[in-house]
């Protein structure tokens, strides 16, 4: 199967949103996706884009993507955060995830940042094994903390 | 004690770096800080700044800061990430952390994002209790993953 990894364009947005929804189902949070096509278009493809994405394209269309953006570490300076690495269920186990991840690492090298980072679910041992093969470190002593806007509104005068 | 919370300016950079180094000691990684004054100046105060910071100022100078930047969630759209919330050791327990954190939440409201997020060390129960009082959720099923540039270089042809 011929797979091409390339930067995402505006035309890919509907398929990108489908992949995002598929990942939310896999991560057992099918109703968590609030983002819309319009927002993805505006946020990722206008001036000062909030993210970039690599897509894996076959003759059947987009079958996977790696979506990332810059962050800032007060220890390491600019870093790159891999927000999503997604391969369509029907195409898993065919090396597309590896291709996408390695293209992402090439991008990290090209940008010359000191670190790249992302998160993984503790029960997703396949993913943990995959990342460790590349020498990535799994940090088990940090917790993510989140607060949504409704909670902030409720707790402030 | 009079404390003023305000946006950081270029003049605050030396004191900001001191606070960053103090936090690294507290987090048991005193040698992890590679970032320099020059980088902080360039990355945070030029065009398209990679971060913003609020500082807490008293007549003795800067005694704390909240440093944050935008991220992008493919579920929630633009989010704000609180990278560091630091109060100088000598000034802890005086309500400055609360002032800084609440000013950060005001900023989150103002920006109209759906979510704010940050990380906490699993042994830092004081911080966990503090955040939970505001209704924040501690996510214990995600691990951070990191890879540094040397490791990427070593593993690629």
PDB file of N, CA and C in Angstrom, chain A residues 65-154:
ATOM      1  N   UNK A  65      -3.114  10.720  11.272  1.00  0.00           N
ATOM      2  CA  UNK A  65      -2.498  12.049  11.388  1.00  0.00           C
ATOM      3  C   UNK A  65      -1.715  12.189  12.679  1.00  0.00           C
ATOM      4  N   UNK A  66      -0.773  13.121  12.649  1.00  0.00           N
ATOM      5  CA  UNK A  66      -0.040  13.546  13.846  1.00  0.00           C
ATOM      6  C   UNK A  66      -0.262  15.048  13.951  1.00  0.00           C
ATOM      7  N   UNK A  67      -0.882  15.482  15.043  1.00  0.00           N
ATOM      8  CA  UNK A  67      -1.194  16.901  15.221  1.00  0.00           C
ATOM      9  C   UNK A  67      -0.362  17.435  16.391  1.00  0.00           C
ATOM     10  N   UNK A  68       0.311  18.563  16.188  1.00  0.00           N
ATOM     11  CA  UNK A  68       1.252  19.059  17.199  1.00  0.00           C
ATOM     12  C   UNK A  68       1.280  20.579  17.207  1.00  0.00           C
ATOM     13  N   UNK A  69       1.873  21.126  18.248  1.00  0.00           N
ATOM     14  CA  UNK A  69       2.015  22.583  18.380  1.00  0.00           C
ATOM     15  C   UNK A  69       3.191  22.864  19.308  1.00  0.00           C
ATOM     16  N   UNK A  70       3.564  24.125  19.391  1.00  0.00           N
ATOM     17  CA  UNK A  70       4.662  24.526  20.269  1.00  0.00           C
ATOM     18  C   UNK A  70       4.183  24.745  21.688  1.00  0.00           C
ATOM     19  N   UNK A  71       5.024  24.402  22.630  1.00  0.00           N
ATOM     20  CA  UNK A  71       4.801  24.780  24.011  1.00  0.00           C
ATOM     21  C   UNK A  71       6.054  25.481  24.521  1.00  0.00           C
ATOM     22  N   UNK A  72       6.069  25.855  25.799  1.00  0.00           N
ATOM     23  CA  UNK A  72       7.233  26.522  26.336  1.00  0.00           C
ATOM     24  C   UNK A  72       7.567  25.956  27.696  1.00  0.00           C
ATOM     25  N   UNK A  73       8.765  25.406  27.812  1.00  0.00           N
ATOM     26  CA  UNK A  73       9.241  24.902  29.084  1.00  0.00           C
ATOM     27  C   UNK A  73      10.177  25.934  29.683  1.00  0.00           C
ATOM     28  N   UNK A  74       9.962  26.284  30.962  1.00  0.00           N
ATOM     29  CA  UNK A  74      10.869  27.249  31.598  1.00  0.00           C
ATOM     30  C   UNK A  74      12.201  26.582  31.952  1.00  0.00           C
ATOM     31  N   UNK A  75      12.315  25.282  31.691  1.00  0.00           N
ATOM     32  CA  UNK A  75      13.602  24.618  31.848  1.00  0.00           C
ATOM     33  C   UNK A  75      14.310  24.465  30.499  1.00  0.00           C
ATOM     34  N   UNK A  76      13.543  24.127  29.474  1.00  0.00           N
ATOM     35  CA  UNK A  76      14.140  23.749  28.186  1.00  0.00           C
ATOM     36  C   UNK A  76      13.851  24.730  27.059  1.00  0.00           C
ATOM     37  N   UNK A  77      13.083  25.760  27.302  1.00  0.00           N
ATOM     38  CA  UNK A  77      12.708  26.691  26.231  1.00  0.00           C
ATOM     39  C   UNK A  77      11.604  26.096  25.366  1.00  0.00           C
ATOM     40  N   UNK A  78      11.612  26.431  24.078  1.00  0.00           N
ATOM     41  CA  UNK A  78      10.546  25.957  23.185  1.00  0.00           C
ATOM     42  C   UNK A  78      10.547  24.439  23.066  1.00  0.00           C
ATOM     43  N   UNK A  79       9.390  23.843  23.168  1.00  0.00           N
ATOM     44  CA  UNK A  79       9.264  22.398  22.972  1.00  0.00           C
ATOM     45  C   UNK A  79       8.114  22.174  21.982  1.00  0.00           C
ATOM     46  N   UNK A  80       8.023  20.947  21.487  1.00  0.00           N
ATOM     47  CA  UNK A  80       6.901  20.617  20.607  1.00  0.00           C
ATOM     48  C   UNK A  80       6.051  19.553  21.290  1.00  0.00           C
ATOM     49  N   UNK A  81       4.752  19.792  21.297  1.00  0.00           N
ATOM     50  CA  UNK A  81       3.820  18.867  21.934  1.00  0.00           C
ATOM     51  C   UNK A  81       3.028  18.117  20.868  1.00  0.00           C
ATOM     52  N   UNK A  82       3.097  16.793  20.938  1.00  0.00           N
ATOM     53  CA  UNK A  82       2.307  15.950  20.036  1.00  0.00           C
ATOM     54  C   UNK A  82       0.946  15.734  20.680  1.00  0.00           C
ATOM     55  N   UNK A  83      -0.060  16.397  20.151  1.00  0.00           N
ATOM     56  CA  UNK A  83      -1.383  16.336  20.779  1.00  0.00           C
ATOM     57  C   UNK A  83      -2.085  15.014  20.432  1.00  0.00           C
ATOM     58  N   UNK A  84      -2.039  14.634  19.161  1.00  0.00           N
ATOM     59  CA  UNK A  84      -2.718  13.410  18.721  1.00  0.00           C
ATOM     60  C   UNK A  84      -1.875  12.659  17.705  1.00  0.00           C
ATOM     61  N   UNK A  85      -1.765  11.366  17.896  1.00  0.00           N
ATOM     62  CA  UNK A  85      -1.207  10.478  16.880  1.00  0.00           C
ATOM     63  C   UNK A  85      -2.298   9.438  16.639  1.00  0.00           C
ATOM     64  N   UNK A  86      -2.926   9.504  15.478  1.00  0.00           N
ATOM     65  CA  UNK A  86      -4.120   8.691  15.225  1.00  0.00           C
ATOM     66  C   UNK A  86      -3.961   7.917  13.927  1.00  0.00           C
ATOM     67  N   UNK A  87      -4.287   6.632  13.976  1.00  0.00           N
ATOM     68  CA  UNK A  87      -4.392   5.837  12.755  1.00  0.00           C
ATOM     69  C   UNK A  87      -5.777   5.208  12.757  1.00  0.00           C
ATOM     70  N   UNK A  88      -6.464   5.295  11.623  1.00  0.00           N
ATOM     71  CA  UNK A  88      -7.808   4.701  11.532  1.00  0.00           C
ATOM     72  C   UNK A  88      -7.762   3.236  11.910  1.00  0.00           C
ATOM     73  N   UNK A  89      -8.797   2.807  12.617  1.00  0.00           N
ATOM     74  CA  UNK A  89      -8.828   1.434  13.114  1.00  0.00           C
ATOM     75  C   UNK A  89      -8.512   0.411  12.015  1.00  0.00           C
ATOM     76  N   UNK A  90      -9.121   0.572  10.850  1.00  0.00           N
ATOM     77  CA  UNK A  90      -8.954  -0.391   9.753  1.00  0.00           C
ATOM     78  C   UNK A  90      -7.516  -0.451   9.243  1.00  0.00           C
ATOM     79  N   UNK A  91      -6.710   0.574   9.561  1.00  0.00           N
ATOM     80  CA  UNK A  91      -5.345   0.649   9.038  1.00  0.00           C
ATOM     81  C   UNK A  91      -4.272   0.442  10.096  1.00  0.00           C
ATOM     82  N   UNK A  92      -4.705   0.015  11.295  1.00  0.00           N
ATOM     83  CA  UNK A  92      -3.699  -0.169  12.351  1.00  0.00           C
ATOM     84  C   UNK A  92      -2.876  -1.421  12.086  1.00  0.00           C
ATOM     85  N   UNK A  93      -1.673  -1.432  12.623  1.00  0.00           N
ATOM     86  CA  UNK A  93      -0.799  -2.590  12.446  1.00  0.00           C
ATOM     87  C   UNK A  93      -0.168  -2.662  11.069  1.00  0.00           C
ATOM     88  N   UNK A  94      -0.218  -1.572  10.319  1.00  0.00           N
ATOM     89  CA  UNK A  94       0.355  -1.580   8.969  1.00  0.00           C
ATOM     90  C   UNK A  94       1.573  -0.652   8.872  1.00  0.00           C
ATOM     91  N   UNK A  95       2.033  -0.138  10.023  1.00  0.00           N
ATOM     92  CA  UNK A  95       3.233   0.706  10.003  1.00  0.00           C
ATOM     93  C   UNK A  95       2.960   2.182   9.771  1.00  0.00           C
ATOM     94  N   UNK A  96       1.684   2.547   9.666  1.00  0.00           N
ATOM     95  CA  UNK A  96       1.381   3.959   9.403  1.00  0.00           C
ATOM     96  C   UNK A  96       1.666   4.834  10.631  1.00  0.00           C
ATOM     97  N   UNK A  97       1.382   4.296  11.803  1.00  0.00           N
ATOM     98  CA  UNK A  97       1.683   5.032  13.032  1.00  0.00           C
ATOM     99  C   UNK A  97       3.170   5.320  13.149  1.00  0.00           C
ATOM    100  N   UNK A  98       3.970   4.303  12.811  1.00  0.00           N
ATOM    101  CA  UNK A  98       5.436   4.432  12.841  1.00  0.00           C
ATOM    102  C   UNK A  98       5.896   5.518  11.855  1.00  0.00           C
ATOM    103  N   UNK A  99       5.358   5.464  10.647  1.00  0.00           N
ATOM    104  CA  UNK A  99       5.696   6.479   9.632  1.00  0.00           C
ATOM    105  C   UNK A  99       5.349   7.886  10.116  1.00  0.00           C
ATOM    106  N   UNK A 100       4.163   8.033  10.672  1.00  0.00           N
ATOM    107  CA  UNK A 100       3.714   9.344  11.154  1.00  0.00           C
ATOM    108  C   UNK A 100       4.580   9.819  12.317  1.00  0.00           C
ATOM    109  N   UNK A 101       4.853   8.902  13.251  1.00  0.00           N
ATOM    110  CA  UNK A 101       5.636   9.287  14.425  1.00  0.00           C
ATOM    111  C   UNK A 101       7.052   9.673  14.024  1.00  0.00           C
ATOM    112  N   UNK A 102       7.634   8.914  13.098  1.00  0.00           N
ATOM    113  CA  UNK A 102       8.998   9.247  12.671  1.00  0.00           C
ATOM    114  C   UNK A 102       9.042  10.552  11.873  1.00  0.00           C
ATOM    115  N   UNK A 103       7.981  10.834  11.126  1.00  0.00           N
ATOM    116  CA  UNK A 103       7.912  12.124  10.435  1.00  0.00           C
ATOM    117  C   UNK A 103       7.790  13.258  11.445  1.00  0.00           C
ATOM    118  N   UNK A 104       7.041  12.992  12.521  1.00  0.00           N
ATOM    119  CA  UNK A 104       6.942  13.985  13.600  1.00  0.00           C
ATOM    120  C   UNK A 104       8.324  14.224  14.218  1.00  0.00           C
ATOM    121  N   UNK A 105       9.072  13.158  14.479  1.00  0.00           N
ATOM    122  CA  UNK A 105      10.410  13.326  15.075  1.00  0.00           C
ATOM    123  C   UNK A 105      11.338  14.105  14.132  1.00  0.00           C
ATOM    124  N   UNK A 106      11.193  13.880  12.834  1.00  0.00           N
ATOM    125  CA  UNK A 106      11.968  14.658  11.850  1.00  0.00           C
ATOM    126  C   UNK A 106      11.642  16.146  11.980  1.00  0.00           C
ATOM    127  N   UNK A 107      10.370  16.432  12.157  1.00  0.00           N
ATOM    128  CA  UNK A 107       9.922  17.819  12.313  1.00  0.00           C
ATOM    129  C   UNK A 107      10.525  18.432  13.588  1.00  0.00           C
ATOM    130  N   UNK A 108      10.560  17.641  14.653  1.00  0.00           N
ATOM    131  CA  UNK A 108      11.140  18.113  15.923  1.00  0.00           C
ATOM    132  C   UNK A 108      12.617  18.449  15.719  1.00  0.00           C
ATOM    133  N   UNK A 109      13.333  17.549  15.020  1.00  0.00           N
ATOM    134  CA  UNK A 109      14.758  17.791  14.740  1.00  0.00           C
ATOM    135  C   UNK A 109      14.923  19.071  13.930  1.00  0.00           C
ATOM    136  N   UNK A 110      14.079  19.210  12.920  1.00  0.00           N
ATOM    137  CA  UNK A 110      14.173  20.370  12.028  1.00  0.00           C
ATOM    138  C   UNK A 110      13.967  21.672  12.802  1.00  0.00           C
ATOM    139  N   UNK A 111      13.070  21.646  13.763  1.00  0.00           N
ATOM    140  CA  UNK A 111      12.764  22.872  14.517  1.00  0.00           C
ATOM    141  C   UNK A 111      13.809  23.179  15.581  1.00  0.00           C
ATOM    142  N   UNK A 112      14.683  22.195  15.859  1.00  0.00           N
ATOM    143  CA  UNK A 112      15.786  22.449  16.782  1.00  0.00           C
ATOM    144  C   UNK A 112      15.389  22.706  18.232  1.00  0.00           C
ATOM    145  N   UNK A 113      14.257  22.174  18.655  1.00  0.00           N
ATOM    146  CA  UNK A 113      13.868  22.336  20.063  1.00  0.00           C
ATOM    147  C   UNK A 113      14.601  21.288  20.912  1.00  0.00           C
ATOM    148  N   UNK A 114      14.664  21.529  22.220  1.00  0.00           N
ATOM    149  CA  UNK A 114      15.398  20.605  23.086  1.00  0.00           C
ATOM    150  C   UNK A 114      14.576  19.385  23.487  1.00  0.00           C
ATOM    151  N   UNK A 115      13.245  19.473  23.300  1.00  0.00           N
ATOM    152  CA  UNK A 115      12.402  18.382  23.792  1.00  0.00           C
ATOM    153  C   UNK A 115      11.086  18.322  23.035  1.00  0.00           C
ATOM    154  N   UNK A 116      10.569  17.119  22.890  1.00  0.00           N
ATOM    155  CA  UNK A 116       9.199  16.938  22.424  1.00  0.00           C
ATOM    156  C   UNK A 116       8.468  16.172  23.526  1.00  0.00           C
ATOM    157  N   UNK A 117       7.154  16.342  23.585  1.00  0.00           N
ATOM    158  CA  UNK A 117       6.414  15.699  24.665  1.00  0.00           C
ATOM    159  C   UNK A 117       4.981  15.412  24.246  1.00  0.00           C
ATOM    160  N   UNK A 118       4.346  14.545  24.974  1.00  0.00           N
ATOM    161  CA  UNK A 118       2.953  14.196  24.716  1.00  0.00           C
ATOM    162  C   UNK A 118       2.445  13.435  25.930  1.00  0.00           C
ATOM    163  N   UNK A 119       1.217  12.912  25.876  1.00  0.00           N
ATOM    164  CA  UNK A 119       0.694  12.128  27.002  1.00  0.00           C
ATOM    165  C   UNK A 119       0.199  10.779  26.487  1.00  0.00           C
ATOM    166  N   UNK A 120       0.106   9.821  27.398  1.00  0.00           N
ATOM    167  CA  UNK A 120      -0.386   8.490  27.033  1.00  0.00           C
ATOM    168  C   UNK A 120      -1.270   7.986  28.172  1.00  0.00           C
ATOM    169  N   UNK A 121      -2.326   7.260  27.837  1.00  0.00           N
ATOM    170  CA  UNK A 121      -3.188   6.676  28.865  1.00  0.00           C
ATOM    171  C   UNK A 121      -2.475   5.495  29.518  1.00  0.00           C
ATOM    172  N   UNK A 122      -2.621   5.374  30.842  1.00  0.00           N
ATOM    173  CA  UNK A 122      -1.841   4.366  31.579  1.00  0.00           C
ATOM    174  C   UNK A 122      -2.182   2.937  31.159  1.00  0.00           C
ATOM    175  N   UNK A 123      -3.389   2.717  30.607  1.00  0.00           N
ATOM    176  CA  UNK A 123      -3.763   1.352  30.188  1.00  0.00           C
ATOM    177  C   UNK A 123      -3.379   1.060  28.740  1.00  0.00           C
ATOM    178  N   UNK A 124      -2.815   2.042  28.038  1.00  0.00           N
ATOM    179  CA  UNK A 124      -2.495   1.842  26.622  1.00  0.00           C
ATOM    180  C   UNK A 124      -1.057   1.324  26.471  1.00  0.00           C
ATOM    181  N   UNK A 125      -0.876   0.049  26.883  1.00  0.00           N
ATOM    182  CA  UNK A 125       0.471  -0.515  26.937  1.00  0.00           C
ATOM    183  C   UNK A 125       1.122  -0.584  25.559  1.00  0.00           C
ATOM    184  N   UNK A 126       0.319  -0.834  24.512  1.00  0.00           N
ATOM    185  CA  UNK A 126       0.876  -0.838  23.148  1.00  0.00           C
ATOM    186  C   UNK A 126       1.567   0.476  22.831  1.00  0.00           C
ATOM    187  N   UNK A 127       0.900   1.567  23.176  1.00  0.00           N
ATOM    188  CA  UNK A 127       1.466   2.888  22.905  1.00  0.00           C
ATOM    189  C   UNK A 127       2.713   3.122  23.759  1.00  0.00           C
ATOM    190  N   UNK A 128       2.645   2.732  25.037  1.00  0.00           N
ATOM    191  CA  UNK A 128       3.794   2.927  25.933  1.00  0.00           C
ATOM    192  C   UNK A 128       5.011   2.163  25.388  1.00  0.00           C
ATOM    193  N   UNK A 129       4.794   0.899  24.982  1.00  0.00           N
ATOM    194  CA  UNK A 129       5.892   0.103  24.416  1.00  0.00           C
ATOM    195  C   UNK A 129       6.454   0.761  23.158  1.00  0.00           C
ATOM    196  N   UNK A 130       5.553   1.230  22.321  1.00  0.00           N
ATOM    197  CA  UNK A 130       5.939   1.879  21.075  1.00  0.00           C
ATOM    198  C   UNK A 130       6.839   3.082  21.355  1.00  0.00           C
ATOM    199  N   UNK A 131       6.430   3.950  22.288  1.00  0.00           N
ATOM    200  CA  UNK A 131       7.203   5.164  22.569  1.00  0.00           C
ATOM    201  C   UNK A 131       8.544   4.833  23.225  1.00  0.00           C
ATOM    202  N   UNK A 132       8.534   3.814  24.097  1.00  0.00           N
ATOM    203  CA  UNK A 132       9.780   3.478  24.788  1.00  0.00           C
ATOM    204  C   UNK A 132      10.831   2.939  23.826  1.00  0.00           C
ATOM    205  N   UNK A 133      10.386   2.311  22.736  1.00  0.00           N
ATOM    206  CA  UNK A 133      11.332   1.821  21.733  1.00  0.00           C
ATOM    207  C   UNK A 133      12.162   2.948  21.121  1.00  0.00           C
ATOM    208  N   UNK A 134      11.589   4.141  21.105  1.00  0.00           N
ATOM    209  CA  UNK A 134      12.304   5.302  20.565  1.00  0.00           C
ATOM    210  C   UNK A 134      13.158   5.994  21.621  1.00  0.00           C
ATOM    211  N   UNK A 135      13.136   5.459  22.854  1.00  0.00           N
ATOM    212  CA  UNK A 135      13.924   6.078  23.923  1.00  0.00           C
ATOM    213  C   UNK A 135      13.175   7.153  24.688  1.00  0.00           C
ATOM    214  N   UNK A 136      11.868   7.298  24.452  1.00  0.00           N
ATOM    215  CA  UNK A 136      11.091   8.296  25.182  1.00  0.00           C
ATOM    216  C   UNK A 136      10.928   7.863  26.639  1.00  0.00           C
ATOM    217  N   UNK A 137      10.802   8.821  27.542  1.00  0.00           N
ATOM    218  CA  UNK A 137      10.612   8.541  28.966  1.00  0.00           C
ATOM    219  C   UNK A 137       9.150   8.722  29.353  1.00  0.00           C
ATOM    220  N   UNK A 138       8.615   7.743  30.083  1.00  0.00           N
ATOM    221  CA  UNK A 138       7.256   7.840  30.614  1.00  0.00           C
ATOM    222  C   UNK A 138       7.381   8.400  32.030  1.00  0.00           C
ATOM    223  N   UNK A 139       6.801   9.573  32.277  1.00  0.00           N
ATOM    224  CA  UNK A 139       6.923  10.225  33.597  1.00  0.00           C
ATOM    225  C   UNK A 139       5.708   9.852  34.430  1.00  0.00           C
ATOM    226  N   UNK A 140       5.911   9.013  35.431  1.00  0.00           N
ATOM    227  CA  UNK A 140       4.770   8.508  36.189  1.00  0.00           C
ATOM    228  C   UNK A 140       4.486   9.309  37.462  1.00  0.00           C
ATOM    229  N   UNK A 141       5.295  10.338  37.740  1.00  0.00           N
ATOM    230  CA  UNK A 141       5.118  11.088  38.989  1.00  0.00           C
ATOM    231  C   UNK A 141       4.421  12.442  38.805  1.00  0.00           C
ATOM    232  N   UNK A 142       3.953  12.711  37.587  1.00  0.00           N
ATOM    233  CA  UNK A 142       3.208  13.947  37.357  1.00  0.00           C
ATOM    234  C   UNK A 142       1.754  13.612  37.064  1.00  0.00           C
ATOM    235  N   UNK A 143       0.856  14.428  37.561  1.00  0.00           N
ATOM    236  CA  UNK A 143      -0.556  14.319  37.192  1.00  0.00           C
ATOM    237  C   UNK A 143      -0.951  15.523  36.349  1.00  0.00           C
ATOM    238  N   UNK A 144      -1.817  15.293  35.368  1.00  0.00           N
ATOM    239  CA  UNK A 144      -2.439  16.414  34.659  1.00  0.00           C
ATOM    240  C   UNK A 144      -3.530  17.009  35.546  1.00  0.00           C
ATOM    241  N   UNK A 145      -3.704  18.305  35.460  1.00  0.00           N
ATOM    242  CA  UNK A 145      -4.783  18.992  36.167  1.00  0.00           C
ATOM    243  C   UNK A 145      -5.539  19.837  35.152  1.00  0.00           C
ATOM    244  N   UNK A 146      -6.859  19.786  35.215  1.00  0.00           N
ATOM    245  CA  UNK A 146      -7.669  20.554  34.263  1.00  0.00           C
ATOM    246  C   UNK A 146      -8.801  21.255  34.995  1.00  0.00           C
ATOM    247  N   UNK A 147      -9.151  22.425  34.497  1.00  0.00           N
ATOM    248  CA  UNK A 147     -10.349  23.113  34.994  1.00  0.00           C
ATOM    249  C   UNK A 147     -11.086  23.668  33.778  1.00  0.00           C
ATOM    250  N   UNK A 148     -12.399  23.448  33.709  1.00  0.00           N
ATOM    251  CA  UNK A 148     -13.125  23.952  32.535  1.00  0.00           C
ATOM    252  C   UNK A 148     -13.733  25.318  32.831  1.00  0.00           C
ATOM    253  N   UNK A 149     -14.160  25.993  31.774  1.00  0.00           N
ATOM    254  CA  UNK A 149     -14.606  27.382  31.943  1.00  0.00           C
ATOM    255  C   UNK A 149     -15.857  27.495  32.833  1.00  0.00           C
ATOM    256  N   UNK A 150     -16.751  26.507  32.763  1.00  0.00           N
ATOM    257  CA  UNK A 150     -17.945  26.564  33.631  1.00  0.00           C
ATOM    258  C   UNK A 150     -17.541  26.571  35.111  1.00  0.00           C
ATOM    259  N   UNK A 151     -16.562  25.706  35.441  1.00  0.00           N
ATOM    260  CA  UNK A 151     -16.121  25.636  36.838  1.00  0.00           C
ATOM    261  C   UNK A 151     -15.486  26.954  37.270  1.00  0.00           C
ATOM    262  N   UNK A 152     -14.692  27.541  36.374  1.00  0.00           N
ATOM    263  CA  UNK A 152     -14.078  28.831  36.710  1.00  0.00           C
ATOM    264  C   UNK A 152     -15.159  29.883  36.956  1.00  0.00           C
ATOM    265  N   UNK A 153     -16.145  29.917  36.054  1.00  0.00           N
ATOM    266  CA  UNK A 153     -17.233  30.899  36.172  1.00  0.00           C
ATOM    267  C   UNK A 153     -17.977  30.725  37.492  1.00  0.00           C
ATOM    268  N   UNK A 154     -18.261  29.459  37.818  1.00  0.00           N
ATOM    269  CA  UNK A 154     -19.052  29.141  39.015  1.00  0.00           C
ATOM    270  C   UNK A 154     -18.334  29.606  40.284  1.00  0.00           C
TER     271      UNK A 154
END
